[in-house]
Tab-separated table of C-alpha atoms in Angstrom:
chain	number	residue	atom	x	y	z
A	186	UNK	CA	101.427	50.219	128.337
A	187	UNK	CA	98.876	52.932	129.662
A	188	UNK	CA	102.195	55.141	130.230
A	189	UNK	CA	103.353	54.758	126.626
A	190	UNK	CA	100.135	55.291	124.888
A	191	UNK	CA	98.991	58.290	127.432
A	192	UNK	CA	103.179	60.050	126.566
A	193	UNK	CA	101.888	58.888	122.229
A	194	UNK	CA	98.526	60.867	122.620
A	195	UNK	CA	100.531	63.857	124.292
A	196	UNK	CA	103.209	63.987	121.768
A	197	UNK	CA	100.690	63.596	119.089
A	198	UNK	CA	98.523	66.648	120.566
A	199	UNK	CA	101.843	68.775	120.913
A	200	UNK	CA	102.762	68.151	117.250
A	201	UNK	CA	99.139	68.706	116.088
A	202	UNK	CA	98.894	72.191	117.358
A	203	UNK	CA	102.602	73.054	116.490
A	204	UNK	CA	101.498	71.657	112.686
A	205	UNK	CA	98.803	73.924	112.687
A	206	UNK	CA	100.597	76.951	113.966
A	207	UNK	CA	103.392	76.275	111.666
A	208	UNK	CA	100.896	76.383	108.212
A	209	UNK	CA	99.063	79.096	109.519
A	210	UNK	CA	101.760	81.324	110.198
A	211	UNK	CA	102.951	81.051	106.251
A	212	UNK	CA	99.578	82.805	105.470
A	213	UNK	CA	101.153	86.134	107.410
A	214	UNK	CA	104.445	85.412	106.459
A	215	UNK	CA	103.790	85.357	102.691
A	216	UNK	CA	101.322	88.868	102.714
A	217	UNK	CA	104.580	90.365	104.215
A	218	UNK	CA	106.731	88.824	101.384
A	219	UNK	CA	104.239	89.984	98.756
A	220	UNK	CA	103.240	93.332	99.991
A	221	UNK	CA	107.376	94.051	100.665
A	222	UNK	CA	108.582	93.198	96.342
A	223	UNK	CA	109.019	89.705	96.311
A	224	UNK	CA	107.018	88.062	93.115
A	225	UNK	CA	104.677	85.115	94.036
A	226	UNK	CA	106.327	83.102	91.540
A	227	UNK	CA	110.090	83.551	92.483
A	228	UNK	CA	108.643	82.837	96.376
A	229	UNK	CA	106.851	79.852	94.720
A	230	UNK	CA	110.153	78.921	93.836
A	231	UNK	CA	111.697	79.202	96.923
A	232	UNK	CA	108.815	77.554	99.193
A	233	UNK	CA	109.455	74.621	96.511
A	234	UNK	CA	113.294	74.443	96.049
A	235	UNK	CA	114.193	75.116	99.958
A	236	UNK	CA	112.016	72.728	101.504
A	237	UNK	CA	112.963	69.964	98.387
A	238	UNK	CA	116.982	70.476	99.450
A	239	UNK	CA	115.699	69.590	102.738
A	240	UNK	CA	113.732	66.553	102.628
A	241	UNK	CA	116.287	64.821	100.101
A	242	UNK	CA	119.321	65.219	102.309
A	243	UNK	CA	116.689	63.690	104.835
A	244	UNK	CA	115.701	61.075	102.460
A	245	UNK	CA	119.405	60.084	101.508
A	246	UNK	CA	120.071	60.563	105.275
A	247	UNK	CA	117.514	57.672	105.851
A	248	UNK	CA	118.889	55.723	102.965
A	249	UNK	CA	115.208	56.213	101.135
A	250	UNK	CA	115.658	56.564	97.448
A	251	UNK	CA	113.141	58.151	94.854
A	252	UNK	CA	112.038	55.537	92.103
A	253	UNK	CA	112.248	57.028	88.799
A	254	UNK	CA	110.337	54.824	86.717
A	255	UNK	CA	107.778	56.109	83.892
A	256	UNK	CA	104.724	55.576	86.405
A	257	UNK	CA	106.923	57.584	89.547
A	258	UNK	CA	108.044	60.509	87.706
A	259	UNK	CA	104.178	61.043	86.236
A	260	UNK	CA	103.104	60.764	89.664
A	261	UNK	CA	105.910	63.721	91.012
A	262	UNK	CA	105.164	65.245	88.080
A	263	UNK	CA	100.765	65.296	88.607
A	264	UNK	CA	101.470	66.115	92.017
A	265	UNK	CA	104.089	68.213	92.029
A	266	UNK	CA	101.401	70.544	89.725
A	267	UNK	CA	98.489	70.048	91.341
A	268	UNK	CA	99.930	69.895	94.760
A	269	UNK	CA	102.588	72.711	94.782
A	270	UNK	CA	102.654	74.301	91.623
A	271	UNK	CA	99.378	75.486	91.294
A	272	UNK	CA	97.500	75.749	94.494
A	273	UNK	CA	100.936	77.878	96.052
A	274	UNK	CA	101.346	80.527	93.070
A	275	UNK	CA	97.447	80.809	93.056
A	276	UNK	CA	97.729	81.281	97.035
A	277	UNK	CA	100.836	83.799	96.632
A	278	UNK	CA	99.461	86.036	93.904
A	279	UNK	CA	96.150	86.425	96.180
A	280	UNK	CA	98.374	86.915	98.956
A	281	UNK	CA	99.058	90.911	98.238
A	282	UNK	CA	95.527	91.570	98.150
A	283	UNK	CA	93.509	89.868	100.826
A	284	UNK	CA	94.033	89.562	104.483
A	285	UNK	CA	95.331	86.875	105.799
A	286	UNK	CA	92.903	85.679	108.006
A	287	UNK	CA	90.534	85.432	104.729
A	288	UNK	CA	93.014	83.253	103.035
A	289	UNK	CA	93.863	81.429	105.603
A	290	UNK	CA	89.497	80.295	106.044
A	291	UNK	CA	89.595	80.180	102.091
A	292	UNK	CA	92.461	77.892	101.590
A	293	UNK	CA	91.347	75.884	104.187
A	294	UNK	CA	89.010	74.670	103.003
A	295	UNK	CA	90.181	71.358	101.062
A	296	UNK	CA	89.232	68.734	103.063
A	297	UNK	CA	85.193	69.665	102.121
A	298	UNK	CA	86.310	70.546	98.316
A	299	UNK	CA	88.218	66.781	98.664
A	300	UNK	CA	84.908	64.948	99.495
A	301	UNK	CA	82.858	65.471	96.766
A	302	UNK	CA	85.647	64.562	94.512
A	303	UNK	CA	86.364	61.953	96.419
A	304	UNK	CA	82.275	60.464	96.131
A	305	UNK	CA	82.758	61.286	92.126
A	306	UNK	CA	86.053	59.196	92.489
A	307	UNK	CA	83.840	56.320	94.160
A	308	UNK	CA	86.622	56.401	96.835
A	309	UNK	CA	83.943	57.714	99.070
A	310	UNK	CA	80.653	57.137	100.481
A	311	UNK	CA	77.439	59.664	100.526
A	312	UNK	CA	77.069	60.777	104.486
A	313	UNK	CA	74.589	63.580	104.882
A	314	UNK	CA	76.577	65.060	108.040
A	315	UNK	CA	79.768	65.524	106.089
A	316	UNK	CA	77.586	66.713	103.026
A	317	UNK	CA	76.299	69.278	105.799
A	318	UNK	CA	80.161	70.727	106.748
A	319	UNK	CA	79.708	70.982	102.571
A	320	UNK	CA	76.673	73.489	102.974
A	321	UNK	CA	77.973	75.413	106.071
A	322	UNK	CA	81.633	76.141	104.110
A	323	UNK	CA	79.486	76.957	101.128
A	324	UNK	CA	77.421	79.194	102.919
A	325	UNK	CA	80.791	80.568	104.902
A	326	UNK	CA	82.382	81.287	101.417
A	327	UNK	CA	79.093	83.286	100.366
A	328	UNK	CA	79.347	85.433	103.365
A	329	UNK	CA	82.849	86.419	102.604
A	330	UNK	CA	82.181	87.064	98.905
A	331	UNK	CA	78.501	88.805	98.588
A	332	UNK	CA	78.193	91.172	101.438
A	333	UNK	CA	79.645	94.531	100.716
A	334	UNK	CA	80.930	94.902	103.678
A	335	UNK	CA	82.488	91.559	104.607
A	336	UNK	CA	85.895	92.912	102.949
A	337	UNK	CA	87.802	95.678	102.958
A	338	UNK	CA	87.185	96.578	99.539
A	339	UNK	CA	84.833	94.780	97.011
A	340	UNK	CA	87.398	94.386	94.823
A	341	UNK	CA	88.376	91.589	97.231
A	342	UNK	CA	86.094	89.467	95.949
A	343	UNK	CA	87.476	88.417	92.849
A	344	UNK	CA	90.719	87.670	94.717
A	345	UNK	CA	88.600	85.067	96.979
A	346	UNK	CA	87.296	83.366	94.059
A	347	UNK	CA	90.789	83.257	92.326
A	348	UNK	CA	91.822	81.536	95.800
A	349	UNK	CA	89.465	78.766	95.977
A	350	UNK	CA	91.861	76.875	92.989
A	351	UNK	CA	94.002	76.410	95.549
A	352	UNK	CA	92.009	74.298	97.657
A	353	UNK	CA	90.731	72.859	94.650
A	354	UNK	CA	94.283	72.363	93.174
A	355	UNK	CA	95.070	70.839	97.015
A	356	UNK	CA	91.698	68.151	96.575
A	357	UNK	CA	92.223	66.947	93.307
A	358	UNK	CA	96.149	66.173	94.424
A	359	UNK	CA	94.934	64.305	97.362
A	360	UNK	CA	92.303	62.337	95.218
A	361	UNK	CA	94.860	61.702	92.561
A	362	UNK	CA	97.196	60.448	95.557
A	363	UNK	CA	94.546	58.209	97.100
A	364	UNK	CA	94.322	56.627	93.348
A	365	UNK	CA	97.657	56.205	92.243
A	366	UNK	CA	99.628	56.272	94.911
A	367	UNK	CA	101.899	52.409	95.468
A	368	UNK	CA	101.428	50.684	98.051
A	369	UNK	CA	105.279	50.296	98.703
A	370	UNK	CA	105.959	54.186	98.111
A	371	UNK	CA	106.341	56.292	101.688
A	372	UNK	CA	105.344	59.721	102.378
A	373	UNK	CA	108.827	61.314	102.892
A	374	UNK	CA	109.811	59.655	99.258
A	375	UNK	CA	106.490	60.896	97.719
A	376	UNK	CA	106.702	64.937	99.423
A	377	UNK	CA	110.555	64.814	98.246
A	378	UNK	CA	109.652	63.694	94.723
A	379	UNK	CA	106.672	66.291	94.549
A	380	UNK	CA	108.951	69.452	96.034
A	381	UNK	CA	112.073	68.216	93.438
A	382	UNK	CA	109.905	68.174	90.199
A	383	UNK	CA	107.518	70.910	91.317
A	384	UNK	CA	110.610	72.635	91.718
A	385	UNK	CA	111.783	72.363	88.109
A	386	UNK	CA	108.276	72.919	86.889
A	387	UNK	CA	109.078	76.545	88.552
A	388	UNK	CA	111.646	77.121	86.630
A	389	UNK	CA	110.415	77.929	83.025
A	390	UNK	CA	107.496	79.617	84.761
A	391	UNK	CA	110.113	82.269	86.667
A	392	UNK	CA	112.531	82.968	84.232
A	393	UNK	CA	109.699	83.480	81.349
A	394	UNK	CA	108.123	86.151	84.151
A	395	UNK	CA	111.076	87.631	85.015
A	396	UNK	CA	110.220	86.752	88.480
A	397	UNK	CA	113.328	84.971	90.262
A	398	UNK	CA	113.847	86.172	93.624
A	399	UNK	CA	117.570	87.071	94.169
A	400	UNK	CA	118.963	87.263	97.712
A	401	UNK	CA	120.540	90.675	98.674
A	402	UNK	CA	124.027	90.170	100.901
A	403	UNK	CA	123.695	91.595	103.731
A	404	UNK	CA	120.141	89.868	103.670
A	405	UNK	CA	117.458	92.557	103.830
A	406	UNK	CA	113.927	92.003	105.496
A	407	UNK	CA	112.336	90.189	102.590
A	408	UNK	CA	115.117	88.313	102.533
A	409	UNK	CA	114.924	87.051	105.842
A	410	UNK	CA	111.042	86.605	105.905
A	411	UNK	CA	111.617	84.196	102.638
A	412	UNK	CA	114.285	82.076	104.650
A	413	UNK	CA	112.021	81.859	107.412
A	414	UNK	CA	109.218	80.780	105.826
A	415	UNK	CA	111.578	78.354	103.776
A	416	UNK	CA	112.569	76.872	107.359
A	417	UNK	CA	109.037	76.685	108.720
A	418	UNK	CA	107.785	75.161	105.817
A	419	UNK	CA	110.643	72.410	106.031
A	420	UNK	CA	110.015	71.514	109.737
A	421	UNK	CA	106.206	71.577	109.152
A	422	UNK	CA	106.618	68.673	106.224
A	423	UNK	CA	108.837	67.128	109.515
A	424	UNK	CA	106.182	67.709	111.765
A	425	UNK	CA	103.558	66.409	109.246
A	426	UNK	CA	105.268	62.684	108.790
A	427	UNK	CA	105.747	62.453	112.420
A	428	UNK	CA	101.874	62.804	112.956
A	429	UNK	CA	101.036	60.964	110.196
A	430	UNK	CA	103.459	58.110	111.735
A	431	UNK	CA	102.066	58.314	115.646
A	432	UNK	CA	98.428	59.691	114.873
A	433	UNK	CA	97.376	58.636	111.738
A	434	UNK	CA	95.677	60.415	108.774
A	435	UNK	CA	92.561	60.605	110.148
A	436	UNK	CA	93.489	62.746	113.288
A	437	UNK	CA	96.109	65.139	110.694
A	438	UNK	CA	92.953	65.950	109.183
A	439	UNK	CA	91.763	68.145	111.860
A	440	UNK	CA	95.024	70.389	111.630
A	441	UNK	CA	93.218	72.241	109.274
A	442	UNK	CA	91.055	73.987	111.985
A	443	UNK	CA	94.642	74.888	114.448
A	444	UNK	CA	95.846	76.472	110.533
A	445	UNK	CA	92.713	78.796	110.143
A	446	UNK	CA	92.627	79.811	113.803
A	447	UNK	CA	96.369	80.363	113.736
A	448	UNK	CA	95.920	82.485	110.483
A	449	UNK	CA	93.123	84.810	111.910
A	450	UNK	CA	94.950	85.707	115.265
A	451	UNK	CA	98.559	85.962	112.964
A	452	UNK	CA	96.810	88.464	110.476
A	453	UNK	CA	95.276	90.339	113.638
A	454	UNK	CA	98.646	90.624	115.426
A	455	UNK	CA	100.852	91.366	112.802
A	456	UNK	CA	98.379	93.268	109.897
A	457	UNK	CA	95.999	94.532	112.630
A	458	UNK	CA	92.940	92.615	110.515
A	459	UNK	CA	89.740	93.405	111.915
A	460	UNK	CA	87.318	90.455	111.880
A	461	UNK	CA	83.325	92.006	110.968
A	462	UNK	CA	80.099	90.121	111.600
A	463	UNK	CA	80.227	88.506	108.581
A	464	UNK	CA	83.414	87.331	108.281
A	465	UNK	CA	83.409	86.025	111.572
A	466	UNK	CA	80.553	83.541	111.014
A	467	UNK	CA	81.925	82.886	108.319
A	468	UNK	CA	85.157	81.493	110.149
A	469	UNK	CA	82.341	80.142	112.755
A	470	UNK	CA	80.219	78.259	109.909
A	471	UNK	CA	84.143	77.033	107.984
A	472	UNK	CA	85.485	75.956	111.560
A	473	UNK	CA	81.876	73.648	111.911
A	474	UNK	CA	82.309	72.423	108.444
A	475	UNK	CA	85.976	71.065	108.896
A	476	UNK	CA	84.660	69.647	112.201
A	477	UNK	CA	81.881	67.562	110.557
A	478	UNK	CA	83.486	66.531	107.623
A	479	UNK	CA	86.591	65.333	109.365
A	480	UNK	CA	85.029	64.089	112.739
A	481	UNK	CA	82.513	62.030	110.649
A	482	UNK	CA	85.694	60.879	108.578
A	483	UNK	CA	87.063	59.607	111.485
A	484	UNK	CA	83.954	57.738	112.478
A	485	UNK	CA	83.279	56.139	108.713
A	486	UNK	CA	87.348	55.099	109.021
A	487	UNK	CA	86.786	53.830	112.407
A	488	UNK	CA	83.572	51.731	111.013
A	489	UNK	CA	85.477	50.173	107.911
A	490	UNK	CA	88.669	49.042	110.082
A	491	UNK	CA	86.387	47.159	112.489
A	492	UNK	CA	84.742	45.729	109.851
C-alpha cells in the first residue's frame, strides 16, 4: 500500500509541475501571437473551439454525454462567459502590451480575488492568514501599477488594471461553479460544455470585429504558434482532470504558483523581460499570497473533512 500511495504522490507532483508549466507557457505563447497579427478575439476563438473539439471526442470517447436541460445550458452558458469568454479576450487584448511575466503574476491572481467572493457567497469562512495573502497580492499589484519605474512604460498601467477582470472574470466562475454546479455533473462534462458554448458565444463577437483568424497553407509562424498553444491548452485541461482525480482540488490550487514562476522565466527566455526591484517583490509578495491563501485552504478543508 506504501508503494502505491508513495508512485500516487509522485505522479501527482509530476503532473502538478507539468500543469503549471503548461498554463504558464500560454502567457509567452499568446504575446508572440498578438505582437505577430493575430486579433485577441479570433485567438479567443481558437483557444475556445480547438480545445472544445478535443474534450468532446474525449467525452463521447468515454461515453459521457452533455445534459442539455434549461438549468445545464444556463450553467455552460454563465460559465462559458465568465470562465472563457471574458477573462481570455480580456487576457489576449492585454497580451500585446505587457510582458509576460506581469500577466502571468496579474492573472494569477484568482484564487485571492475568489476568497472574498467566496466569504460574500457565505461559501467561506473569515481566516485572518488567508485575508493576509489578500493584503500581500494587494500590496504586490500596487507595486506593479504606482511606481514609475516598475514597467516599461507608464502607459502599462492601464493595461494591468484592464487585466485584473480576468482574474476577476476567473473568481466569480469558480464561485458561480461552487453554487450551481450538480452534484451528478463531472468535470470533463462541465469544461466540454463551457469550451462548446463559449465557443459559439465567440462567434458573433469575431465576425462583428472582423477578427477571425484564418490559417495560411503552408502554415506560417503565427500559424503554428496558434496550433501549439491550441494543443497545450488541450493536454493541460487533460492534465488538470487527472490531478483533480489523484490529488484533489485542494492540492490543484497551488498550480497557480508553478504558472507564475513558469511565466516569469518564459517571458525572460523568449522576450528577454527584465525583472526590476519592484516588480520582483512584487512576484515575491503574489508568490506568499497564493501560498497562504491556498496552504490555509488546505488546512480549513482538512479541518471540515475530519469533522
Amino acid at each position: 500500500m506504501s508503494s502505491i500511495s508513495y508512485n500516487r504522490s509522485a505522479l501527482s507532483i509530476t503532473i502538478f509541475i507539468l500543469l503549471g508549466i503548461v498554463w504558464g507557457t500560454g502567457y509567452s505563447i499568446a504575446r508572440f501571437a498578438m505582437t505577430n497579427g493575430v486579433p485577441p478575439l479570433g485567438y479567443s476563438f481558437w483557444q475556445s473551439l480547438g480545445p472544445a473539439i478535443f474534450l468532446t471526442i474525449i467525452t463521447l470517447y468515454r461515453h459521457h454525454s452533455l445534459q442539455l436541460t434549461a438549468s445545464n445550458v444556463r450553467f455552460y452558458l454563465v460559465c462559458g462567459l465568465t470562465g472563457i469568454v471574458i477573462p481570455n479576450t480580456s487576457m489576449y487584448f492585454a497580451a500585446a502590451h505587457l510582458p509576460a511575466s506581469i500577466l502571468a503574476m496579474v492573472v494569477n491572481t484568482v484564487p485571492i480575488i475568489a476568497y472574498p467572493m467566496a466569504l460574500i457567497a457565505r461559501l467561506e469562512v473569515f481566516n485572518w492568514i488567508r485575508a493576509l495573502g489578500i493584503v500581500l497580492a494587494f500590496c504586490g499589484l500596487m507595486l506593479i501599477i504606482l511606481p514609475a519605474s516598475s514597467l516599461p512604460s507608464p502607459d502599462m498601467s492601464l493595461w494591468v488594471l484592464s487585466t485584473l477582470m480576468t482574474p476577476v472574470s476567473f473568481a466569480f466562475c469558480s464561485i458561480y461553479i461552487a453554487r450551481f454546479r450538480q452534484k451528478d455533473s463531472d468535470t470533463l462534462s462541465l469544461t466540454t460544455g463551457m469550451l462548446i458554448f463559449s465557443s459559439l458565444l465567440l462567434i458573433p463577437l469575431v465576425l462583428f470585429a472582423d477578427s477571425f483568424y484564418l490559417f495560411h497553407f503552408p502554415f506560417t509562424t503565427p500559424d503554428w504558434v496558434v496550433l501549439l498553444e491550441i494543443i497545450l491548452s488541450s493536454i493541460g485541461y487533460l492534465l488538470f482532470f487527472q490531478l483533480i482525480r489523484l490529488a484533489g482540488p485542494v492540492f490543484y490550487s497551488l498550480v497557480d504558483t508553478i504558472v507564475v514562476l513558469t511565466g516569469v522565466l518564459w517571458g525572460y527566455v523568449i522576450f528577454g523581460e527584465q525583472l526590476n526591484k519592484w516588480t520582483i517583490t512584487a512576484a515575491c509578495l503574489i508568490l506568499n499570497a497564493l501560498l497562504l491563501a491556498t496552504c490555509q485552504q488546505k488546512k480549513v478543508t482538512v479541518s471540515t473533512e475530519n469533522e
